[in-house]
mmCIF file of C-alpha atoms and ligand atoms in Angstrom:
data_model
loop_
_atom_site.group_PDB
_atom_site.id
_atom_site.type_symbol
_atom_site.label_atom_id
_atom_site.label_comp_id
_atom_site.label_asym_id
_atom_site.label_seq_id
_atom_site.Cartn_x
_atom_site.Cartn_y
_atom_site.Cartn_z
ATOM 1 C CA MET A 1 7.505 69.572 -3.949
ATOM 2 C CA GLY A 2 3.887 68.822 -4.542
ATOM 3 C CA ARG A 3 1.085 70.780 -6.167
ATOM 4 C CA ASP A 4 -2.616 70.038 -6.504
ATOM 5 C CA LEU A 5 -5.712 71.883 -7.661
ATOM 6 C CA HIS A 6 -9.342 70.972 -7.265
ATOM 7 C CA ARG A 7 -12.422 72.501 -8.725
ATOM 8 C CA LEU A 8 -14.879 73.866 -6.123
ATOM 9 C CA ALA A 9 -18.541 72.750 -6.233
ATOM 10 C CA GLU A 10 -21.691 73.071 -4.148
ATOM 11 C CA ARG A 11 -22.787 70.241 -1.912
ATOM 12 C CA ARG A 12 -19.182 69.122 -1.334
ATOM 13 C CA ARG A 13 -17.196 69.348 1.925
ATOM 14 C CA PHE A 14 -14.218 71.680 2.057
ATOM 15 C CA VAL A 15 -11.500 69.537 3.591
ATOM 16 C CA LEU A 16 -7.852 70.340 4.236
ATOM 17 C CA ALA A 17 -5.690 67.583 5.824
ATOM 18 C CA GLY A 18 -8.892 65.930 7.023
ATOM 19 C CA VAL A 19 -10.075 69.145 8.739
ATOM 20 C CA GLU A 20 -13.443 70.369 7.549
ATOM 21 C CA LEU A 21 -13.749 74.129 7.061
ATOM 22 C CA PRO A 22 -17.118 75.871 6.932
ATOM 23 C CA SER A 23 -17.719 76.812 3.308
ATOM 24 C CA PRO A 24 -20.632 77.008 0.841
ATOM 25 C CA LYS A 25 -18.509 75.047 -1.664
ATOM 26 C CA GLY A 26 -16.097 72.143 -1.336
ATOM 27 C CA GLU A 27 -13.512 70.267 -3.425
ATOM 28 C CA LEU A 28 -14.748 68.195 -6.306
ATOM 29 C CA GLY A 29 -12.749 65.021 -6.774
ATOM 30 C CA HIS A 30 -12.719 61.283 -7.233
ATOM 31 C CA SER A 31 -11.563 60.891 -3.640
ATOM 32 C CA ASP A 32 -12.680 63.293 -0.880
ATOM 33 C CA GLY A 33 -10.783 65.973 -2.875
ATOM 34 C CA ASP A 34 -8.470 66.896 0.010
ATOM 35 C CA VAL A 35 -6.193 69.179 -1.975
ATOM 36 C CA LEU A 36 -3.689 69.740 0.851
ATOM 37 C CA ALA A 37 -3.297 66.019 1.653
ATOM 38 C CA HIS A 38 -2.725 65.360 -2.070
ATOM 39 C CA ALA A 39 -0.014 68.071 -2.369
ATOM 40 C CA VAL A 40 1.730 66.736 0.698
ATOM 41 C CA MET A 41 1.624 63.186 -0.671
ATOM 42 C CA ASP A 42 3.268 64.306 -3.900
ATOM 43 C CA ALA A 43 5.900 66.276 -2.051
ATOM 44 C CA LEU A 44 6.882 63.251 0.078
ATOM 45 C CA LEU A 45 6.767 60.719 -2.744
ATOM 46 C CA GLY A 46 8.726 62.962 -5.092
ATOM 47 C CA ALA A 47 11.429 63.810 -2.589
ATOM 48 C CA ALA A 48 11.966 60.098 -2.041
ATOM 49 C CA ALA A 49 11.699 59.268 -5.755
ATOM 50 C CA LEU A 50 8.880 56.850 -5.089
ATOM 51 C CA GLY A 51 6.568 58.003 -7.883
ATOM 52 C CA ASP A 52 3.503 60.154 -7.530
ATOM 53 C CA ILE A 53 -0.040 60.032 -6.211
ATOM 54 C CA GLY A 54 -1.505 59.286 -9.618
ATOM 55 C CA GLU A 55 0.647 56.141 -9.977
ATOM 56 C CA LEU A 56 0.019 54.850 -6.458
ATOM 57 C CA PHE A 57 -3.709 55.682 -6.316
ATOM 58 C CA PRO A 58 -4.998 55.901 -9.921
ATOM 59 C CA PRO A 59 -8.386 57.725 -10.221
ATOM 60 C CA THR A 60 -9.433 54.955 -12.596
ATOM 61 C CA ASP A 61 -9.205 52.410 -9.761
ATOM 62 C CA ALA A 62 -12.629 52.158 -8.026
ATOM 63 C CA GLN A 63 -11.063 51.247 -4.682
ATOM 64 C CA TRP A 64 -9.946 54.891 -4.301
ATOM 65 C CA LYS A 65 -13.344 56.410 -5.023
ATOM 66 C CA ASP A 66 -14.304 58.718 -2.071
ATOM 67 C CA ALA A 67 -11.154 57.489 -0.310
ATOM 68 C CA ASP A 68 -10.095 59.182 2.947
ATOM 69 C CA SER A 69 -7.022 61.134 1.710
ATOM 70 C CA MET A 70 -5.452 61.224 5.143
ATOM 71 C CA LYS A 71 -5.430 57.418 5.085
ATOM 72 C CA LEU A 72 -3.706 57.531 1.704
ATOM 73 C CA LEU A 73 -1.242 60.089 3.108
ATOM 74 C CA ALA A 74 -0.489 57.760 6.017
ATOM 75 C CA LEU A 75 0.265 55.020 3.445
ATOM 76 C CA CYS A 76 2.606 57.353 1.587
ATOM 77 C CA ALA A 77 4.403 58.490 4.769
ATOM 78 C CA ASP A 78 4.892 54.846 5.716
ATOM 79 C CA ARG A 79 6.266 54.025 2.326
ATOM 80 C CA VAL A 80 8.755 56.893 2.527
ATOM 81 C CA LYS A 81 9.784 55.820 5.985
ATOM 82 C CA LYS A 82 10.296 52.168 4.894
ATOM 83 C CA ALA A 83 12.504 53.415 2.025
ATOM 84 C CA GLY A 84 14.864 54.831 4.686
ATOM 85 C CA TRP A 85 13.868 58.528 4.748
ATOM 86 C CA ARG A 86 13.070 60.782 7.647
ATOM 87 C CA LEU A 87 10.916 63.928 7.251
ATOM 88 C CA ILE A 88 12.731 66.997 8.558
ATOM 89 C CA ASN A 89 10.027 69.649 7.817
ATOM 90 C CA ILE A 90 7.261 70.496 5.440
ATOM 91 C CA ASP A 91 5.767 73.836 4.441
ATOM 92 C CA CYS A 92 2.485 74.327 2.552
ATOM 93 C CA VAL A 93 0.505 77.085 0.872
ATOM 94 C CA VAL A 94 -3.246 76.798 0.299
ATOM 95 C CA SER A 95 -4.760 79.329 -2.155
ATOM 96 C CA CYS A 96 -8.504 80.011 -2.307
ATOM 97 C CA GLU A 97 -10.808 83.004 -2.100
ATOM 98 C CA GLU A 98 -12.761 81.356 0.747
ATOM 99 C CA PRO A 99 -12.919 80.042 3.361
ATOM 100 C CA LYS A 100 -10.168 81.692 5.396
ATOM 101 C CA ILE A 101 -7.445 79.217 6.423
ATOM 102 C CA LEU A 102 -6.170 81.021 9.480
ATOM 103 C CA PRO A 103 -8.973 80.149 11.963
ATOM 104 C CA ARG A 104 -8.390 76.432 11.278
ATOM 105 C CA ARG A 105 -4.625 76.579 10.643
ATOM 106 C CA GLU A 106 -3.473 75.054 13.941
ATOM 107 C CA LYS A 107 -5.916 72.121 13.599
ATOM 108 C CA ILE A 108 -4.623 71.499 10.081
ATOM 109 C CA ARG A 109 -0.996 71.638 11.264
ATOM 110 C CA GLU A 110 -1.775 69.261 14.087
ATOM 111 C CA ALA A 111 -3.471 66.855 11.742
ATOM 112 C CA LEU A 112 -0.468 66.824 9.363
ATOM 113 C CA ALA A 113 2.052 66.510 12.182
ATOM 114 C CA ALA A 114 0.072 63.559 13.596
ATOM 115 C CA VAL A 115 -0.147 61.606 10.342
ATOM 116 C CA LEU A 116 3.458 62.396 9.376
ATOM 117 C CA ASP A 117 4.749 61.505 12.863
ATOM 118 C CA VAL A 118 6.728 64.767 13.363
ATOM 119 C CA GLU A 119 6.715 67.638 15.862
ATOM 120 C CA LEU A 120 4.229 70.399 15.299
ATOM 121 C CA ASN A 121 7.055 72.875 14.586
ATOM 122 C CA ALA A 122 8.126 70.733 11.636
ATOM 123 C CA VAL A 123 4.847 71.521 9.805
ATOM 124 C CA PHE A 124 3.550 74.859 8.572
ATOM 125 C CA VAL A 125 0.582 75.908 6.454
ATOM 126 C CA LYS A 126 -0.146 79.345 5.003
ATOM 127 C CA GLY A 127 -3.361 80.583 3.469
ATOM 128 C CA LYS A 128 -3.333 82.890 0.420
ATOM 129 C CA THR A 129 -5.927 84.271 -1.955
ATOM 130 C CA GLY A 130 -5.855 84.620 -5.664
ATOM 131 C CA GLU A 131 -6.407 88.380 -5.619
ATOM 132 C CA GLY A 132 -9.439 87.919 -7.774
ATOM 133 C CA LEU A 133 -7.332 86.527 -10.679
ATOM 134 C CA GLY A 134 -7.536 83.216 -12.380
ATOM 135 C CA PRO A 135 -9.574 80.151 -11.371
ATOM 136 C CA VAL A 136 -8.519 80.468 -7.714
ATOM 137 C CA GLY A 137 -9.258 84.185 -7.649
ATOM 138 C CA GLU A 138 -12.674 83.680 -9.262
ATOM 139 C CA GLY A 139 -13.532 81.141 -6.554
ATOM 140 C CA LEU A 140 -13.657 78.253 -8.978
ATOM 141 C CA ALA A 141 -10.733 76.289 -7.557
ATOM 142 C CA VAL A 142 -8.487 75.696 -4.578
ATOM 143 C CA GLU A 143 -4.788 75.104 -5.004
ATOM 144 C CA ALA A 144 -2.203 73.664 -2.659
ATOM 145 C CA LEU A 145 1.548 73.617 -2.756
ATOM 146 C CA ALA A 146 3.823 71.697 -0.415
ATOM 147 C CA VAL A 147 7.632 71.487 -0.137
ATOM 148 C CA CYS A 148 9.384 69.060 2.183
ATOM 149 C CA LEU A 149 12.900 68.159 3.280
ATOM 150 C CA LEU A 150 13.783 64.486 3.696
ATOM 151 C CA GLU A 151 16.991 63.119 5.226
ATOM 152 C CA LYS A 152 18.293 59.634 4.315
ATOM 153 C CA ASN A 153 18.904 57.416 7.344
ATOM 154 C CA GLU A 154 22.545 56.280 7.590
ATOM 155 C CA ASN A 155 21.831 52.583 8.034
HETATM 156 ZN ZN1 ZN B 1 -6.109 66.073 -5.587
#
């Protein structure tokens, strides 16, 4: 499983799995702040016991500044595959007050399925709100959770 949270700020793009959503605020971060891509990366790396996103792409390393997180996710997916694992499915939850996830959900699923090299029906994404509570509910942050199932190849 993977979890990530980013602060929301003005004059930033709101990006989920490389898909931009219309929003007055976007994710603040060292990279592009793609909270969903980051949660998915940690889910994959963790399930394969390959470390975590902070170890592979440390925020102190200048080469990852403003990095395209979907490219980093592709690197993670490749590493997991090379270690002999196959992704069966992945489910995600994105929590924020706005924007609404549903209008862009299929695009986000398609983007994840493409980078993870799986069928569309192996990927799902749900949008939730914070019900006005906590940093998510107050519109200060966006949070993403991802859980995946990997299968070890026989040979
Ligand atoms: Zn992140």
